[in-house]
Amino acid sequence: MNINLDPSRDDLPLMANTSHILVKHYVLDLDVNFESQIIEGTIVLFFDSGNKFRKKSSSTEETCRPESNEACKFRMLEPCHISVTNTRTFSSKMGYNDFAICGKGEKDTSGKDGNHDNWKLASEISSSKYCCDTGNHGSEDFLLVLDCCDLSVLKVEEVDVAAVPGIEKFTRSPKLTVVSELRNQIVRELVTLPADRWREQLDCYARCSQAPGCGELLFDTDTWSLQIRKTGAQTAPDFPHAIRILYRTKPQGRSVTWTSDQSGRPCVYTMGSPINNRALFPCQEPPVAMSTWQATVRAAASFVVLMSGENSAKPTQLQEGYSSWHYYVTMPMPASTLTIAVGSWTEMKPETYSSNDLAAERRSFSPSEADFRCVGVCGHVEYPCRFQNASAATQEIIPHRVFAPVCLKHTCQETLLRLIPPCLSAAHSVLGTHPFSRLDVLIVPANFPSLGMASPHIIFLSQSTLTGRSHLCGTRLCHEIAHSWFGLAIGARDWTEEWLSEGFATHLEDVFWAKAQQLAPSEAQEQQELRAVLRWRRLQDEVRNSPEEMQVLRPNKEKTGHVSDSGSSLIKHGLNPEKVFMQVHYLKGYFLLRFLARKLGHDTYFSFLRKFVYTFHGQLILSQDFLQMLLENIPEEKRLELSVESIFRDWLESSGIPQPLQTERQAGAECVLVRQVGVEVAKWNRMNRRPRKRKRKEKEVLEKLLPDQLVLLLEHLLEQKTLNPRTLRSLERTYHLPQQDAEVHTGPYSRATCVLHALKQRSHFSKVLKCLPRWFFSLQCLFLSTFLSRLVSRTPGFESSVCQALELWSPQTAHRISSSCSVCQQLEGGP
């Protein structure tokens, strides 16, 4: 049965019936084929149908036992070698299963307005008692529902884990005579092994994944899901707890991007699309389905495979010019966090690596400085936790690597490599223990739609962050590093509460970057006030130019975190193309945290934040978890009328600008850096009004500006009715605008100034845009992106001209742009 959700609705369905059964571990065994642009192979899923996972993830009753240092140390797991011919063996039995599913999911769910109720559809197809007409005289079998999209599923079978040599030690009841019960008991024992046996657990998962099949399972697919059942298995505990799925991706699948890198070589990477990883492998997408995984990925020997794994994998050479890479994770996380990138990447190393650099990586805080370390047990499910490891707690700089196409080697060495250690150290000084043991940074291809994306153990950065000064690269790197704590180690239980990830990362990036630069407190405060002014202006623009319903940070209100009886749910506006480019959840979240930090005081707030991280790492939270704990730490005299309810009302559940923020911005005094910009704006306005011939003594003396000051200056100048060509040329020469992009050769850009002048006069948009130089569209060229975004919002018909020009320059970029707001966010780097 193919359930097509109404395209007029933009909610993303999460179909998996996680209330009845949970995936605890995935074993992926994949081949990457660049000629066909397909990833194919098998995935083995290990399930738990017990009651343990039903516990709310924010609870602190379940604890992880403190591990010895030895248990938490990094160890290289021996890869599980599966020959390419093994996969081909499964392929020889390809054939789509055509069993039909019928029942209540097929009934009309149209509302009065003619639109289908997406929530109802998601709830009904994920029912644990889904009626299956398969000739068993009306009996009802349990139906496993997985999130799946843009995949060709070829075969599903039960795995005979009981056939693995030595696995009998996991059999608690040797008297069991029903083989299916024996297999399920083995898996139940395996998924509940204590954390200090993680290596043994991963090895058993790998060996079980290679066990033979013991019966094909019936399956069907529709637009958003894969449904599997076993005849006679009427409940989740009866359903096979280890199944193998043979599948392949599709070239047009929305979870991965097939493209070429900056050197023109083919590559593929996961792009963190709105549908996450369901077009990479069948999985349970809801965040509550936190699991571990391991993957063996084969590709041609010339390619490097990077993944969000705990180990720094090295290739194993196979026959016929192929290599195999093996990664694993032991910290349970949502399936959406798995990331893969395969390409001709080169590891970038410093030209010189001094003994001081090496010492910095090993440097640790003295006990007096390490006030962030807490004693006690963790509140998450059991896994080898770094927060319980004394050596991890004092590790300022975790091991890290940088990968990029070889053509970017010099740029990486000049900018990125030297920034990573101070940014990691700064993050550690603010929040304490790094949640992840290592970090890879990959410079992704030019078509990457954002400035960066964080996943466990790996960060994607746009090449645009490498150009110009280190300011953009440093701030973006700090933003993505902050996601290690907020967004990854601590995740949102309801994905509509994106502010819990992006608001925190935006607020923390300023703090991390100030510490990385070793700024004095007063200087750091000035720069943060300047960035607050820029964000305030950006938030005002976004509120003016976006739908009200998409400005709400907690759109589900009192239903936030609720799911259907089966566990399925909907992500409100999850498929809306505009949402990807909106920054409301970044900006309003940032201003809320800034507001709260001021209420508590800087030192008190960040002391609380370290406590919060220790309490909730490894768990999923809702807004109230953070706010309740915060308010408990505010002295009563400082709370005034502050409450969870008032914060919900003023900040999270209303559109527009929060009233407390309006009041604060109106009463706030301008900082020194902002006043300096005002002085420079006045100078440029005087220059703009002067006649062409003027006396030499009237020449203005212009001050050097910080990058953020330059952005603010040009935003102010944009508000003038006219800027003459002479002024535009002077702006370009004074601030070296073309040099903002490393791809542009030095030299006069008279054509660019003509372009700017024509744009300012609001004329001949389409003709002018077609001749724009490439640097105009660079993600990091903040002035020009702001310039365009303002024109888009104020000029009728301008959007279509932008899209026409972008179609000539970059069809992929043009395809992503669907509104004036999305133009603004696309050119400013997006979320």
Coordinates of N, CA and C in Angstrom, one line a residue, residues 305-470:
V305 N 36.9 7.1 3.1 CA 35.6 7.0 3.7 C 35.7 7.6 5.1
L306 N 34.9 8.7 5.3 CA 34.8 9.3 6.6 C 33.4 9.1 7.2
M307 N 33.3 8.8 8.5 CA 32.0 8.6 9.1 C 32.0 9.2 10.5
S308 N 30.9 9.3 11.1 CA 30.7 9.8 12.5 C 31.0 8.7 13.5
G309 N 32.2 8.1 13.4 CA 32.5 7.0 14.3 C 33.6 7.4 15.4
E310 N 33.7 6.6 16.4 CA 34.6 6.8 17.5 C 36.0 6.6 17.1
N311 N 36.2 5.7 16.1 CA 37.6 5.3 15.8 C 38.1 6.1 14.5
S312 N 39.3 6.4 14.5 CA 39.9 6.9 13.3 C 40.3 5.8 12.3
A313 N 39.4 5.4 11.5 CA 39.5 4.2 10.7 C 40.6 4.3 9.7
K314 N 41.3 3.2 9.5 CA 42.3 3.1 8.4 C 41.8 2.0 7.4
P315 N 42.1 2.2 6.1 CA 41.6 1.3 5.1 C 42.2 -0.1 5.2
T316 N 41.4 -1.1 4.9 CA 41.9 -2.5 4.7 C 41.9 -2.7 3.2
Q317 N 43.0 -3.1 2.6 CA 43.1 -3.3 1.2 C 42.4 -4.6 0.8
L318 N 41.5 -4.6 -0.2 CA 40.8 -5.8 -0.7 C 41.4 -6.0 -2.1
Q319 N 40.9 -7.1 -2.6 CA 41.3 -7.4 -4.0 C 40.6 -6.5 -5.0
E320 N 41.2 -6.5 -6.2 CA 40.6 -5.7 -7.3 C 40.5 -4.2 -7.1
G321 N 41.5 -3.7 -6.4 CA 41.5 -2.2 -6.2 C 40.5 -1.6 -5.3
Y322 N 40.0 -2.4 -4.4 CA 39.0 -1.9 -3.4 C 39.6 -1.8 -2.0
S323 N 39.1 -0.9 -1.2 CA 39.4 -0.8 0.2 C 38.2 -0.9 1.1
S324 N 38.4 -1.3 2.3 CA 37.3 -1.4 3.2 C 37.6 -0.6 4.4
W325 N 36.6 0.1 4.9 CA 36.7 1.0 6.1 C 35.7 0.6 7.1
H326 N 36.1 0.6 8.4 CA 35.2 0.1 9.5 C 35.1 1.2 10.6
Y327 N 33.9 1.6 10.9 CA 33.6 2.6 12.0 C 32.6 2.0 13.0
Y328 N 32.6 2.6 14.2 CA 31.6 2.1 15.2 C 31.4 3.3 16.2
V329 N 30.3 3.2 16.9 CA 30.0 4.1 18.0 C 29.4 3.3 19.1
T330 N 29.7 3.7 20.4 CA 29.2 3.0 21.6 C 28.2 3.9 22.4
M331 N 28.1 5.1 22.0 CA 27.1 6.0 22.6 C 25.8 6.0 21.9
P332 N 24.7 5.6 22.5 CA 23.4 5.5 21.8 C 23.0 6.9 21.3
M333 N 22.7 7.0 20.1 CA 22.2 8.3 19.5 C 21.2 8.1 18.5
P334 N 20.3 9.1 18.1 CA 19.3 8.9 17.1 C 20.0 8.6 15.7
A335 N 19.3 7.8 14.9 CA 19.8 7.4 13.6 C 20.2 8.6 12.7
S336 N 19.5 9.7 12.9 CA 19.7 10.9 12.1 C 21.1 11.4 12.2
T337 N 21.9 11.1 13.3 CA 23.2 11.6 13.5 C 24.3 10.9 12.7
L338 N 24.0 9.8 12.2 CA 25.0 9.0 11.4 C 25.3 9.8 10.1
T339 N 26.6 10.0 9.9 CA 27.1 10.8 8.7 C 28.2 10.0 8.0
I340 N 28.1 10.1 6.7 CA 29.2 9.5 5.8 C 29.6 10.5 4.7
A341 N 30.9 10.4 4.4 CA 31.4 11.2 3.3 C 32.5 10.4 2.6
V342 N 32.3 10.1 1.3 CA 33.3 9.3 0.5 C 33.8 10.2 -0.6
G343 N 35.1 10.3 -0.7 CA 35.7 11.2 -1.7 C 37.2 11.0 -1.8
S344 N 37.8 11.8 -2.7 CA 39.3 11.8 -2.8 C 39.9 12.8 -1.8
W345 N 39.5 12.6 -0.6 CA 40.0 13.6 0.4 C 41.4 13.4 0.8
T346 N 42.1 14.5 1.1 CA 43.5 14.4 1.6 C 43.6 14.9 3.0
E347 N 44.3 14.2 3.8 CA 44.5 14.7 5.2 C 45.4 15.8 5.2
M348 N 45.0 17.0 5.8 CA 45.8 18.2 5.8 C 46.6 18.2 7.1
K349 N 47.9 18.4 7.1 CA 48.7 18.5 8.3 C 49.5 19.8 8.3
P350 N 49.8 20.3 9.5 CA 50.6 21.5 9.5 C 51.9 21.4 8.8
E351 N 52.4 22.4 8.2 CA 53.7 22.4 7.6 C 54.8 22.1 8.6
T352 N 54.6 22.8 9.8 CA 55.5 22.5 10.9 C 54.6 22.3 12.1
Y353 N 55.0 21.3 13.0 CA 54.3 21.0 14.2 C 55.2 21.0 15.3
S354 N 55.2 22.1 16.1 CA 56.1 22.3 17.2 C 55.8 21.5 18.4
S355 N 56.8 21.4 19.3 CA 56.6 20.7 20.5 C 55.6 21.4 21.4
N356 N 55.4 22.7 21.2 CA 54.4 23.4 22.0 C 53.0 23.0 21.6
D357 N 52.9 22.8 20.2 CA 51.6 22.3 19.7 C 51.2 20.9 20.3
L358 N 52.2 20.1 20.3 CA 52.0 18.7 20.9 C 51.7 18.8 22.4
A359 N 52.4 19.7 23.1 CA 52.1 19.8 24.5 C 50.7 20.3 24.7
A360 N 50.2 21.2 23.8 CA 48.9 21.8 24.0 C 47.8 20.7 23.9
E361 N 48.0 19.7 23.1 CA 47.0 18.7 22.9 C 46.9 17.8 24.2
R362 N 48.0 17.8 25.0 CA 48.0 16.9 26.2 C 47.8 17.8 27.4
R363 N 47.7 19.1 27.3 CA 47.6 19.9 28.4 C 46.3 19.7 29.1
S364 N 46.3 19.8 30.4 CA 45.0 19.6 31.2 C 45.0 20.7 32.3
F365 N 43.8 20.9 32.8 CA 43.6 21.9 33.8 C 44.1 21.3 35.2
S366 N 44.6 22.2 36.0 CA 44.9 21.8 37.3 C 43.6 21.6 38.1
P367 N 43.6 20.9 39.2 CA 42.4 20.7 40.0 C 41.6 21.9 40.3
S368 N 42.4 23.0 40.6 CA 41.7 24.3 40.9 C 40.9 24.9 39.8
E369 N 41.4 24.6 38.5 CA 40.7 25.1 37.3 C 39.5 24.2 36.9
A370 N 39.6 22.9 37.3 CA 38.6 22.0 36.7 C 37.4 21.9 37.6
D371 N 36.8 23.1 37.8 CA 35.6 23.1 38.7 C 34.4 22.6 38.0
F372 N 34.5 22.3 36.7 CA 33.3 21.7 35.9 C 33.2 20.2 36.2
R373 N 34.2 19.6 36.8 CA 34.0 18.2 36.9 C 33.1 17.8 38.1
C374 N 32.2 16.9 37.8 CA 31.2 16.6 38.9 C 31.5 15.1 39.3
V375 N 31.1 14.8 40.5 CA 31.2 13.5 41.0 C 29.8 12.9 41.1
G376 N 29.7 11.6 40.7 CA 28.4 11.0 40.8 C 28.2 10.1 39.6
V377 N 26.9 9.6 39.5 CA 26.6 8.8 38.4 C 25.8 9.6 37.3
C378 N 25.8 9.0 36.1 CA 25.2 9.7 35.0 C 23.7 9.3 35.0
G379 N 22.9 10.1 34.3 CA 21.5 9.9 34.2 C 21.0 9.2 33.0
H380 N 21.9 8.8 32.1 CA 21.5 8.2 30.8 C 21.6 6.7 30.9
V381 N 21.1 6.0 29.8 CA 21.3 4.6 29.8 C 22.8 4.2 29.7
E382 N 23.1 3.0 30.0 CA 24.5 2.7 30.2 C 25.3 2.6 28.9
Y383 N 26.4 3.3 28.9 CA 27.4 3.2 27.8 C 28.7 3.7 28.3
P384 N 29.8 3.4 27.6 CA 31.1 3.9 28.0 C 31.2 5.4 28.0
C385 N 30.9 6.1 29.1 CA 30.7 7.5 29.1 C 32.0 8.3 29.4
R386 N 32.4 9.2 28.6 CA 33.6 10.0 28.9 C 33.4 10.9 30.1
F387 N 32.2 11.2 30.5 CA 32.1 12.1 31.7 C 32.4 11.3 33.0
Q388 N 32.6 10.0 32.9 CA 33.0 9.2 34.1 C 34.5 8.9 34.0
N389 N 35.2 9.5 33.1 CA 36.6 9.2 32.8 C 37.4 10.4 33.3
A390 N 38.3 10.2 34.2 CA 39.1 11.3 34.8 C 40.0 11.9 33.7
S391 N 40.6 11.1 32.9 CA 41.5 11.6 31.9 C 40.8 12.4 30.8
A392 N 39.6 11.9 30.5 CA 38.8 12.6 29.5 C 38.3 14.0 30.0
A393 N 38.1 14.0 31.3 CA 37.6 15.3 31.9 C 38.6 16.4 31.8
T394 N 39.9 16.1 31.8 CA 40.9 17.1 31.8 C 41.5 17.3 30.4
Q395 N 41.0 16.6 29.4 CA 41.5 16.7 28.0 C 41.0 18.0 27.3
E396 N 41.8 19.0 27.2 CA 41.3 20.3 26.6 C 41.1 20.1 25.1
I397 N 42.1 19.4 24.5 CA 42.1 19.3 23.0 C 42.0 17.9 22.6
I398 N 40.9 17.4 22.0 CA 40.8 16.1 21.6 C 41.6 15.8 20.3
P399 N 42.0 14.6 20.0 CA 42.7 14.3 18.7 C 41.8 14.8 17.6
H400 N 42.4 15.4 16.6 CA 41.6 15.9 15.4 C 42.4 15.8 14.1
R401 N 41.6 15.7 13.1 CA 42.2 15.6 11.7 C 41.4 16.6 10.8
V402 N 42.0 17.0 9.7 CA 41.4 17.9 8.7 C 41.5 17.2 7.4
F403 N 40.4 17.1 6.6 CA 40.4 16.5 5.3 C 39.8 17.5 4.3
A404 N 40.4 17.5 3.1 CA 39.9 18.4 2.1 C 40.4 18.0 0.7
P405 N 39.9 18.4 -0.4 CA 40.5 18.2 -1.6 C 41.9 18.8 -1.6
V406 N 42.9 18.2 -2.3 CA 44.3 18.6 -2.3 C 44.4 20.1 -2.7
C407 N 43.6 20.6 -3.6 CA 43.7 21.9 -4.1 C 43.5 23.0 -3.0
L408 N 42.9 22.6 -1.8 CA 42.7 23.5 -0.7 C 43.7 23.3 0.4
K409 N 44.8 22.6 0.1 CA 45.8 22.3 1.1 C 46.4 23.6 1.8
H410 N 46.8 24.5 0.9 CA 47.5 25.7 1.4 C 46.5 26.5 2.3
T411 N 45.2 26.7 1.8 CA 44.2 27.4 2.5 C 43.9 26.8 3.9
C412 N 43.8 25.5 3.9 CA 43.6 24.8 5.2 C 44.7 25.1 6.2
Q413 N 45.9 25.0 5.7 CA 47.1 25.2 6.6 C 47.2 26.6 7.1
E414 N 46.8 27.6 6.2 CA 46.8 29.0 6.6 C 45.8 29.3 7.6
T415 N 44.6 28.7 7.5 CA 43.4 29.2 8.3 C 43.0 28.2 9.3
L416 N 42.5 27.0 8.8 CA 41.7 26.1 9.6 C 42.6 25.4 10.7
L417 N 43.7 24.8 10.2 CA 44.5 24.0 11.1 C 44.9 24.7 12.4
R418 N 45.3 25.9 12.3 CA 45.7 26.6 13.5 C 44.6 27.1 14.4
L419 N 43.3 27.0 13.9 CA 42.2 27.5 14.7 C 41.6 26.4 15.5
I420 N 41.7 25.1 15.1 CA 41.0 24.0 15.8 C 41.5 23.9 17.2
P421 N 42.8 23.8 17.6 CA 43.2 23.7 19.0 C 42.6 24.7 19.9
P422 N 42.8 26.0 19.6 CA 42.3 27.0 20.5 C 40.7 27.0 20.7
C423 N 40.0 26.7 19.6 CA 38.6 26.6 19.7 C 38.1 25.4 20.5
L424 N 38.8 24.3 20.4 CA 38.5 23.1 21.2 C 38.8 23.4 22.7
S425 N 39.9 24.0 22.9 CA 40.3 24.4 24.3 C 39.4 25.4 24.9
A426 N 38.9 26.3 24.1 CA 38.0 27.3 24.6 C 36.6 26.6 25.0
A427 N 36.2 25.7 24.2 CA 34.9 25.0 24.5 C 35.0 24.2 25.8
H428 N 36.2 23.6 25.9 CA 36.4 22.8 27.1 C 36.4 23.7 28.4
S429 N 37.0 24.9 28.3 CA 37.1 25.8 29.4 C 35.7 26.3 29.8
V430 N 34.8 26.3 28.9 CA 33.4 26.8 29.2 C 32.5 25.6 29.7
L431 N 32.5 24.5 29.0 CA 31.6 23.4 29.3 C 32.2 22.2 29.9
G432 N 33.5 22.0 29.9 CA 34.1 20.9 30.5 C 34.3 19.7 29.5
T433 N 34.1 18.5 30.0 CA 34.5 17.3 29.2 C 33.9 17.3 27.8
H434 N 34.8 17.1 26.8 CA 34.3 16.9 25.4 C 33.5 15.6 25.4
P435 N 32.3 15.6 24.9 CA 31.5 14.4 24.8 C 32.0 13.3 23.9
F436 N 32.8 13.7 22.9 CA 33.3 12.8 21.9 C 34.8 12.8 21.9
S437 N 35.3 11.6 21.7 CA 36.8 11.3 21.9 C 37.7 11.9 20.8
R438 N 37.1 12.2 19.6 CA 38.0 12.7 18.6 C 37.1 13.5 17.6
L439 N 37.8 14.2 16.7 CA 37.1 15.1 15.7 C 37.8 15.0 14.4
D440 N 37.0 14.8 13.3 CA 37.4 15.0 11.9 C 36.7 16.3 11.4
V441 N 37.4 17.1 10.7 CA 36.8 18.3 10.0 C 37.0 18.1 8.5
L442 N 35.9 18.1 7.8 CA 35.9 17.9 6.3 C 35.5 19.2 5.6
I443 N 36.3 19.7 4.6 CA 35.8 20.8 3.8 C 35.0 20.1 2.6
V444 N 33.8 20.4 2.6 CA 32.8 19.7 1.7 C 32.8 20.5 0.4
P445 N 32.2 19.8 -0.6 CA 32.1 20.5 -2.0 C 31.4 21.8 -2.0
A446 N 31.6 22.5 -3.1 CA 31.1 23.9 -3.1 C 29.5 23.9 -3.1
N447 N 28.9 22.8 -3.5 CA 27.4 22.8 -3.5 C 26.8 22.6 -2.1
F448 N 27.6 22.5 -1.1 CA 27.1 22.3 0.3 C 26.2 23.5 0.6
P449 N 25.0 23.3 1.1 CA 24.0 24.4 1.2 C 24.1 25.2 2.4
S450 N 25.2 25.0 3.2 CA 25.3 25.7 4.5 C 26.7 26.1 4.8
L451 N 27.0 26.8 5.8 CA 28.4 27.1 6.2 C 29.0 25.9 7.0
G452 N 28.1 25.1 7.6 CA 28.7 24.0 8.4 C 27.6 23.0 8.9
M453 N 28.0 21.9 9.3 CA 27.1 20.9 9.9 C 27.8 20.0 10.9
A454 N 27.3 19.8 12.0 CA 28.0 19.0 13.1 C 27.3 17.6 13.2
S455 N 28.1 16.6 13.3 CA 27.7 15.2 13.6 C 28.7 14.7 14.6
P456 N 28.4 13.6 15.3 CA 29.3 13.0 16.3 C 30.6 12.7 15.6
H457 N 31.7 13.3 16.2 CA 33.1 13.0 15.7 C 33.5 13.6 14.4
I458 N 32.6 14.3 13.7 CA 32.9 14.9 12.4 C 32.1 16.2 12.2
I459 N 32.8 17.2 11.6 CA 32.2 18.4 11.2 C 32.4 18.7 9.8
F460 N 31.3 19.1 9.1 CA 31.4 19.5 7.7 C 31.5 21.0 7.7
L461 N 32.5 21.6 7.0 CA 32.6 23.0 6.8 C 32.6 23.4 5.3
S462 N 32.0 24.5 5.0 CA 32.0 25.0 3.7 C 33.4 25.6 3.4
Q463 N 33.8 25.5 2.1 CA 35.1 26.1 1.8 C 35.0 27.6 1.9
S464 N 33.9 28.2 1.9 CA 33.7 29.7 2.1 C 34.2 30.2 3.4
T465 N 34.2 29.3 4.4 CA 34.7 29.7 5.7 C 36.3 29.9 5.7
L466 N 36.9 29.4 4.7 CA 38.4 29.4 4.7 C 38.9 30.7 4.1
T467 N 38.1 31.5 3.4 CA 38.6 32.7 2.7 C 38.5 33.9 3.6
G468 N 39.3 34.9 3.2 CA 39.4 36.1 3.9 C 40.1 35.9 5.3
R469 N 39.7 36.7 6.3 CA 40.3 36.6 7.6 C 39.9 35.3 8.3
S470 N 40.4 35.1 9.5 CA 40.0 33.9 10.3 C 38.7 34.1 11.0

